[in-house]
Short mmCIF file of C-alpha atoms in Angstrom, two decimals:
data_model
loop_
_atom_site.label_atom_id
_atom_site.label_comp_id
_atom_site.label_asym_id
_atom_site.label_seq_id
_atom_site.Cartn_x
_atom_site.Cartn_y
_atom_site.Cartn_z
CA MET F 1 86.18 62.69 -28.27
CA GLY F 2 87.84 59.45 -29.46
CA LYS F 3 86.56 55.99 -28.76
CA SER F 4 87.70 54.21 -25.61
CA LYS F 5 90.06 51.26 -25.77
CA LYS F 6 87.26 48.82 -24.91
CA GLY F 7 85.04 50.35 -27.60
CA LYS F 8 87.71 49.84 -30.25
CA GLN F 9 88.25 46.25 -29.16
CA ARG F 10 84.50 45.56 -29.28
CA GLU F 11 84.25 47.08 -32.76
CA GLN F 12 87.21 45.05 -33.97
CA PHE F 13 85.71 41.88 -32.52
CA GLU F 14 82.35 42.50 -34.21
CA THR F 15 84.06 43.12 -37.53
CA THR F 16 86.01 39.87 -37.25
CA VAL F 17 82.91 37.84 -36.38
CA LEU F 18 80.92 39.41 -39.22
CA SER F 19 83.65 38.77 -41.78
CA ARG F 20 83.85 35.11 -40.70
CA PHE F 21 80.08 34.76 -40.99
CA VAL F 22 80.07 36.27 -44.47
CA LEU F 23 82.95 34.01 -45.52
CA ARG F 24 81.15 30.89 -44.28
CA TRP F 25 77.92 31.96 -45.99
CA GLU F 26 79.70 32.56 -49.30
CA LYS F 27 81.44 29.18 -48.99
CA SER F 28 78.17 27.37 -48.31
CA VAL F 29 76.48 29.06 -51.27
CA PHE F 30 79.42 28.13 -53.50
CA LEU F 31 79.27 24.50 -52.43
CA LYS F 32 75.53 24.30 -53.01
CA LYS F 33 75.82 25.76 -56.48
CA ARG F 34 78.83 23.69 -57.42
CA LYS F 35 77.94 21.04 -60.01
CA TRP F 36 80.21 18.17 -59.06
CA THR F 37 79.02 16.06 -61.97
CA GLU F 38 80.65 18.52 -64.39
CA LEU F 39 84.19 17.72 -63.24
CA PRO F 40 86.12 15.95 -66.04
CA SER F 41 86.45 12.21 -65.51
CA ASP F 42 90.25 12.28 -65.86
CA ILE F 43 90.48 14.83 -63.01
CA LEU F 44 88.11 12.76 -60.89
CA LEU F 45 90.18 9.66 -61.54
CA ILE F 46 93.30 11.38 -60.22
CA ILE F 47 91.35 12.51 -57.14
CA PHE F 48 90.07 8.99 -56.50
CA GLN F 49 93.58 7.56 -56.80
CA LYS F 50 94.82 10.06 -54.22
CA LEU F 51 91.93 9.28 -51.86
CA GLY F 52 92.52 5.54 -51.84
CA PRO F 53 89.97 2.70 -51.81
CA ILE F 54 88.64 3.27 -48.28
CA ASN F 55 87.79 6.94 -48.85
CA VAL F 56 86.40 6.25 -52.31
CA LEU F 57 84.08 3.49 -51.09
CA THR F 58 82.94 5.22 -47.90
CA LYS F 59 82.75 8.85 -49.02
CA ALA F 60 83.43 9.80 -52.63
CA ILE F 61 80.88 7.53 -54.30
CA ARG F 62 78.12 8.93 -52.09
CA VAL F 63 78.42 12.39 -53.65
CA CYS F 64 76.38 11.48 -56.74
CA ARG F 65 75.55 8.58 -59.01
CA ASP F 66 78.00 9.72 -61.68
CA TRP F 67 80.87 9.39 -59.23
CA LEU F 68 79.62 5.96 -58.24
CA GLU F 69 79.52 4.78 -61.84
CA LEU F 70 82.97 6.23 -62.57
CA ALA F 71 84.50 4.46 -59.56
CA ARG F 72 82.83 1.20 -60.50
CA SER F 73 83.90 1.32 -64.16
CA GLU F 74 87.54 2.47 -63.82
CA LEU F 75 89.41 -0.79 -63.32
CA VAL F 76 92.72 1.05 -62.85
CA LEU F 77 91.48 2.16 -59.42
CA TRP F 78 91.28 -1.42 -58.21
CA ARG F 79 94.50 -2.98 -59.48
CA LYS F 80 96.25 -1.82 -56.29
CA VAL F 81 94.08 -1.90 -53.17
CA ASP F 82 95.92 -0.41 -50.19
CA MET F 83 93.88 -0.56 -47.00
CA THR F 84 96.58 0.37 -44.50
CA CYS F 85 96.95 3.44 -42.29
CA HIS F 86 93.18 3.87 -41.88
CA GLY F 87 93.56 5.26 -38.36
CA LYS F 88 91.24 2.67 -36.77
CA LYS F 89 88.20 4.60 -38.02
CA PHE F 90 86.49 1.37 -39.00
CA GLY F 91 86.18 -2.05 -37.39
CA PRO F 92 87.65 -5.17 -39.05
CA ASN F 93 84.28 -6.51 -40.23
CA TYR F 94 83.44 -3.27 -42.02
CA LEU F 95 86.90 -3.16 -43.62
CA GLU F 96 86.43 -6.69 -44.92
CA ASP F 97 83.13 -5.63 -46.50
CA ILE F 98 84.89 -2.77 -48.28
CA ALA F 99 87.72 -5.06 -49.37
CA CYS F 100 85.25 -7.51 -50.95
CA ILE F 101 83.70 -4.72 -53.00
CA ALA F 102 87.11 -3.49 -54.14
CA VAL F 103 87.99 -7.04 -55.22
CA ASN F 104 84.73 -7.39 -57.12
CA TRP F 105 85.18 -4.05 -58.87
CA SER F 106 88.68 -5.06 -59.97
CA ALA F 107 87.03 -7.64 -62.26
CA GLY F 108 89.82 -10.14 -61.73
CA ARG F 109 92.63 -7.65 -62.38
CA LEU F 110 93.72 -7.09 -58.80
CA GLU F 111 97.52 -7.21 -58.56
CA GLU F 112 98.32 -5.79 -55.13
CA PHE F 113 96.42 -6.04 -51.85
CA SER F 114 97.43 -4.53 -48.49
CA ALA F 115 95.54 -4.84 -45.20
CA GLU F 116 96.21 -3.55 -41.70
CA GLU F 117 94.56 -4.85 -38.52
CA PHE F 118 92.03 -6.95 -40.40
CA GLY F 119 91.92 -9.86 -42.80
CA THR F 120 90.73 -13.40 -42.29
CA TYR F 121 91.33 -16.65 -44.14
CA ASP F 122 87.91 -16.32 -45.83
CA LEU F 123 88.79 -12.88 -47.18
CA LEU F 124 92.19 -13.94 -48.51
CA GLN F 125 90.68 -17.06 -50.04
CA TYR F 126 88.07 -14.89 -51.76
CA ILE F 127 90.83 -12.64 -53.10
CA THR F 128 92.80 -15.68 -54.29
CA ASP F 129 89.76 -17.08 -56.09
CA SER F 130 88.98 -13.72 -57.72
CA ALA F 131 92.44 -12.47 -58.70
CA SER F 132 94.54 -14.73 -60.88
CA ASN F 133 97.24 -12.07 -61.41
CA LEU F 134 98.00 -11.37 -57.75
CA LYS F 135 101.61 -10.20 -57.43
CA CYS F 136 101.77 -8.51 -54.04
CA ILE F 137 100.30 -9.29 -50.61
CA ARG F 138 100.98 -7.13 -47.55
CA LEU F 139 99.50 -8.15 -44.19
CA ILE F 140 100.01 -5.97 -41.13
CA ARG F 141 98.59 -7.55 -37.96
CA SER F 142 96.09 -9.68 -39.82
CA HIS F 143 93.94 -12.41 -38.25
CA VAL F 144 95.17 -15.25 -40.46
CA GLU F 145 96.78 -18.29 -38.84
CA GLU F 146 100.01 -19.79 -40.10
CA SER F 147 98.42 -23.03 -41.30
CA GLU F 148 95.80 -21.05 -43.24
CA LEU F 149 98.42 -18.78 -44.75
CA GLU F 150 100.45 -21.75 -45.95
CA LYS F 151 97.39 -23.13 -47.77
CA LEU F 152 96.98 -19.83 -49.59
CA ILE F 153 100.67 -19.47 -50.44
CA LYS F 154 100.45 -22.69 -52.46
CA ARG F 155 98.16 -20.80 -54.86
CA TRP F 156 100.19 -17.57 -54.99
CA LEU F 157 102.63 -18.79 -57.62
CA LEU F 158 102.92 -15.38 -59.31
CA LEU F 159 103.73 -13.43 -56.17
CA GLU F 160 106.67 -11.06 -56.42
CA GLU F 161 106.24 -9.26 -53.09
CA ILE F 162 105.13 -10.37 -49.61
CA GLU F 163 105.01 -8.44 -46.36
CA LEU F 164 104.21 -9.86 -42.93
CA THR F 165 104.50 -7.18 -40.26
CA ARG F 166 103.68 -7.84 -36.60
CA HIS F 167 102.48 -11.22 -37.69
CA TRP F 168 102.94 -14.83 -36.64
CA CYS F 169 105.59 -16.44 -38.81
CA SER F 170 107.64 -19.52 -37.96
CA PRO F 171 110.84 -20.55 -39.78
CA GLU F 172 108.82 -23.32 -41.45
CA LEU F 173 106.38 -20.81 -42.93
CA CYS F 174 109.28 -18.70 -44.15
CA GLU F 175 110.74 -21.77 -45.85
CA ALA F 176 107.37 -22.52 -47.46
CA ILE F 177 107.16 -18.97 -48.83
CA GLY F 178 110.58 -19.33 -50.42
CA LEU F 179 109.86 -22.72 -51.94
CA LEU F 180 106.32 -21.98 -53.18
CA CYS F 181 106.93 -18.45 -54.54
CA PRO F 182 109.82 -18.78 -57.03
CA ARG F 183 109.25 -15.28 -58.45
CA LEU F 184 109.60 -13.54 -55.09
CA LYS F 185 111.67 -10.35 -55.41
CA HIS F 186 110.63 -8.25 -52.40
CA PHE F 187 110.22 -9.67 -48.90
CA ARG F 188 109.30 -7.83 -45.68
CA LEU F 189 109.24 -9.71 -42.39
CA ASN F 190 109.02 -7.17 -39.58
CA GLU F 191 108.54 -7.38 -35.81
CA LEU F 192 107.37 -10.97 -35.77
CA TYR F 193 105.32 -12.53 -32.99
CA PHE F 194 107.57 -15.61 -33.06
CA GLY F 195 110.02 -16.07 -30.21
CA CYS F 196 113.13 -18.10 -30.99
CA GLY F 197 115.52 -19.67 -28.54
CA SER F 198 119.17 -18.66 -28.52
CA ASN F 199 120.04 -21.56 -30.83
CA LYS F 200 117.28 -20.76 -33.35
CA LYS F 201 117.71 -17.03 -33.90
CA ASN F 202 119.11 -17.52 -37.39
CA LEU F 203 116.63 -20.11 -38.70
CA ILE F 204 114.51 -17.62 -40.66
CA ALA F 205 117.60 -15.90 -42.04
CA ASN F 206 119.04 -19.25 -43.13
CA TYR F 207 115.81 -20.20 -44.92
CA ILE F 208 115.78 -16.83 -46.69
CA GLY F 209 119.31 -17.43 -47.92
CA LYS F 210 118.52 -20.99 -49.06
CA THR F 211 115.13 -20.51 -50.72
CA MET F 212 115.00 -16.90 -52.02
CA PRO F 213 117.88 -16.42 -54.47
CA ASN F 214 116.01 -13.86 -56.62
CA LEU F 215 115.38 -11.29 -53.88
CA ARG F 216 116.01 -7.65 -54.83
CA SER F 217 114.90 -6.08 -51.53
CA LEU F 218 114.61 -7.43 -47.99
CA GLN F 219 113.27 -5.77 -44.85
CA LEU F 220 113.78 -7.49 -41.48
CA ILE F 221 113.07 -4.79 -38.90
CA GLY F 222 113.35 -6.14 -35.36
CA SER F 223 114.82 -9.51 -36.38
CA SER F 224 116.64 -11.57 -33.73
CA MET F 225 119.28 -12.87 -36.15
CA THR F 226 123.00 -12.56 -35.55
CA GLU F 227 125.96 -12.05 -37.90
CA GLU F 228 125.72 -15.70 -38.93
CA GLY F 229 122.16 -15.24 -40.21
CA LEU F 230 122.99 -12.04 -42.07
CA HIS F 231 125.96 -13.76 -43.72
CA ALA F 232 123.65 -16.59 -44.89
CA ILE F 233 121.29 -14.03 -46.47
CA LEU F 234 124.05 -12.10 -48.24
CA GLU F 235 125.60 -15.32 -49.54
CA GLY F 236 122.30 -16.85 -50.71
CA CYS F 237 120.78 -13.69 -52.28
CA PRO F 238 123.34 -12.45 -54.84
CA GLN F 239 120.88 -10.03 -56.51
CA LEU F 240 119.97 -8.21 -53.28
CA GLU F 241 120.07 -4.43 -53.76
CA SER F 242 118.10 -3.10 -50.78
CA LEU F 243 118.45 -4.28 -47.17
CA ASP F 244 116.73 -2.92 -44.06
CA ILE F 245 117.96 -4.41 -40.76
CA ARG F 246 116.94 -1.65 -38.36
CA ASN F 247 116.29 -2.61 -34.73
CA CYS F 248 118.16 -5.91 -35.15
CA ASP F 249 119.68 -5.72 -31.69
CA ASN F 250 121.68 -8.96 -31.90
CA LEU F 251 123.64 -7.80 -34.92
CA THR F 252 127.18 -6.50 -34.75
CA ILE F 253 128.56 -5.24 -38.04
CA ASN F 254 132.05 -6.72 -38.02
CA GLN F 255 134.67 -6.30 -40.71
CA ARG F 256 133.55 -9.36 -42.70
CA ILE F 257 129.89 -8.30 -42.73
CA GLN F 258 130.85 -4.74 -43.59
CA SER F 259 132.77 -5.89 -46.66
CA GLU F 260 129.81 -8.05 -47.76
CA LEU F 261 127.42 -5.11 -47.38
CA GLU F 262 129.39 -2.90 -49.77
CA ARG F 263 127.43 -4.22 -52.78
CA ILE F 264 124.06 -3.21 -51.24
CA LYS F 265 122.82 0.00 -52.86
CA ILE F 266 120.17 0.92 -50.25
CA LEU F 267 121.19 -0.04 -46.73
CA ARG F 268 119.52 0.68 -43.36
CA LEU F 269 121.64 -0.43 -40.40
CA PRO F 270 120.49 -1.61 -36.92
CA ASN F 271 120.94 1.77 -35.25
CA ASP F 272 119.37 3.84 -38.05
CA SER F 273 116.23 5.80 -37.22
CA THR F 274 112.80 4.22 -37.81
CA ILE F 275 110.98 7.55 -37.93
CA ASP F 276 109.98 6.91 -41.56
CA TYR F 277 108.67 3.41 -40.79
CA LYS F 278 104.90 3.87 -40.56
CA PHE F 279 104.21 0.58 -38.77
CA HIS F 280 106.70 1.16 -35.99
CA ARG F 281 105.82 -0.78 -32.84
CA HIS F 282 104.59 0.84 -29.63
CA VAL F 283 107.34 0.50 -27.05
CA THR F 284 107.36 1.37 -23.36
CA GLU F 285 110.33 1.16 -21.02
CA SER F 286 108.71 -1.60 -18.99
CA SER F 287 107.17 -3.68 -21.77
CA PRO F 288 108.26 -3.72 -25.43
CA CYS F 289 105.28 -4.77 -27.52
CA TRP F 290 106.24 -7.92 -29.42
CA GLY F 291 102.75 -9.40 -29.55
CA PRO F 292 99.09 -8.38 -29.78
CA CYS F 293 98.09 -6.01 -26.99
CA SER F 294 95.75 -3.14 -26.20
CA LEU F 295 98.36 -0.62 -27.37
CA CYS F 296 98.47 -2.20 -30.83
CA TYR F 297 94.83 -3.02 -31.32
CA GLY F 298 92.95 -0.76 -28.95
CA SER F 299 90.25 -1.91 -26.59
CA ASP F 300 87.53 -1.48 -29.20
CA SER F 301 89.37 -2.76 -32.26
CA ASN F 302 86.79 -5.48 -32.87
CA SER F 303 83.87 -3.13 -32.74
CA ASP F 304 82.15 -1.42 -35.61
CA SER F 305 80.44 1.05 -33.30
CA ASP F 306 82.32 3.94 -34.86
CA ILE F 307 80.46 3.47 -38.13
CA ASP F 308 77.78 6.03 -38.78
CA SER F 309 74.48 4.30 -38.11
CA ASP F 310 72.69 6.72 -40.44
CA THR F 311 74.79 5.85 -43.46
CA GLU F 312 72.86 5.89 -46.72
CA THR F 313 74.63 2.85 -48.11
CA TYR F 314 74.77 -0.81 -47.33
CA PHE F 315 77.00 -3.48 -48.73
CA ASP F 316 76.02 -6.63 -50.56
CA ILE F 317 79.08 -8.79 -50.06
CA LYS F 318 78.07 -11.48 -52.52
CA TYR F 319 77.83 -9.18 -55.52
CA GLY F 320 79.78 -6.14 -54.33
CA HIS F 321 76.97 -3.70 -55.13
CA ILE F 322 76.48 -0.45 -53.32
CA VAL F 323 72.82 0.50 -53.10
CA PHE F 324 71.91 4.12 -52.56
CA GLN F 325 68.77 4.99 -50.65
CA ASN F 326 67.05 8.36 -51.03
CA CYS F 327 69.79 9.56 -53.34
CA GLU F 328 68.76 11.69 -56.25
#
């Protein structure tokens, strides 16, 4: 007599559970026997580059001492330090600690630094003092005031790229950037926290046109400028090849502007989709978010409570050393 339907289902279920158990056991045995130190350094370097500085400094270097020494000695890992899109896993104080170590390990060869939702004047001053070849700064919702930023810009004479996204930026600061950074080629000024009156909407655009003649690419997502401001930019930046003016609601592309835009090779217009813009603002029907709020920062954005309290490492900010405890 054949097995009942329930009996077959039970047997199938037991088989599935057993196979999963065996698979997990084999995987655990494989991982325990795997000798991570035997991976070639060139392969590890590629892995570290894919992981990025946050994952390297919080996870990868804790695997073994060899990985720690490789990360510390490979200066190519620290020429570009991108600390954006970290998913709010760490508080701003912890991220600053990691940034200091990355700067120290760059041994003065840091060229690009990007930070999101953290960054103080002290940190940027430390970076400025440590990196004489700094060419790119990207700040997304940082905690640096305009007056502090202007002091730092005076020392960023080699800068070729600046981004200020969801940041405070007045027309005067924009003018200072143009005057103090003669090598500037790429400029991003997105979703500013600076409200302009109806008669001042084009001030920033006018300063860009007057002080940044060498621009190759410009991104002004969410700008309040009108056709007059865009005309000033196109007239004052003859080498401009890439222009992103998405979400510029006051812009109307008339016939004159359209003819001026024909020379732009990469063009994103006001009504184009922002789905590929990773720092897109949080917008609700009742309240578009133009300034710092709980939607942008989260209620616990200033807390480091999400850091594992049992971590085996601690950071020495002064020297940038990572000390391992109970690590063989």
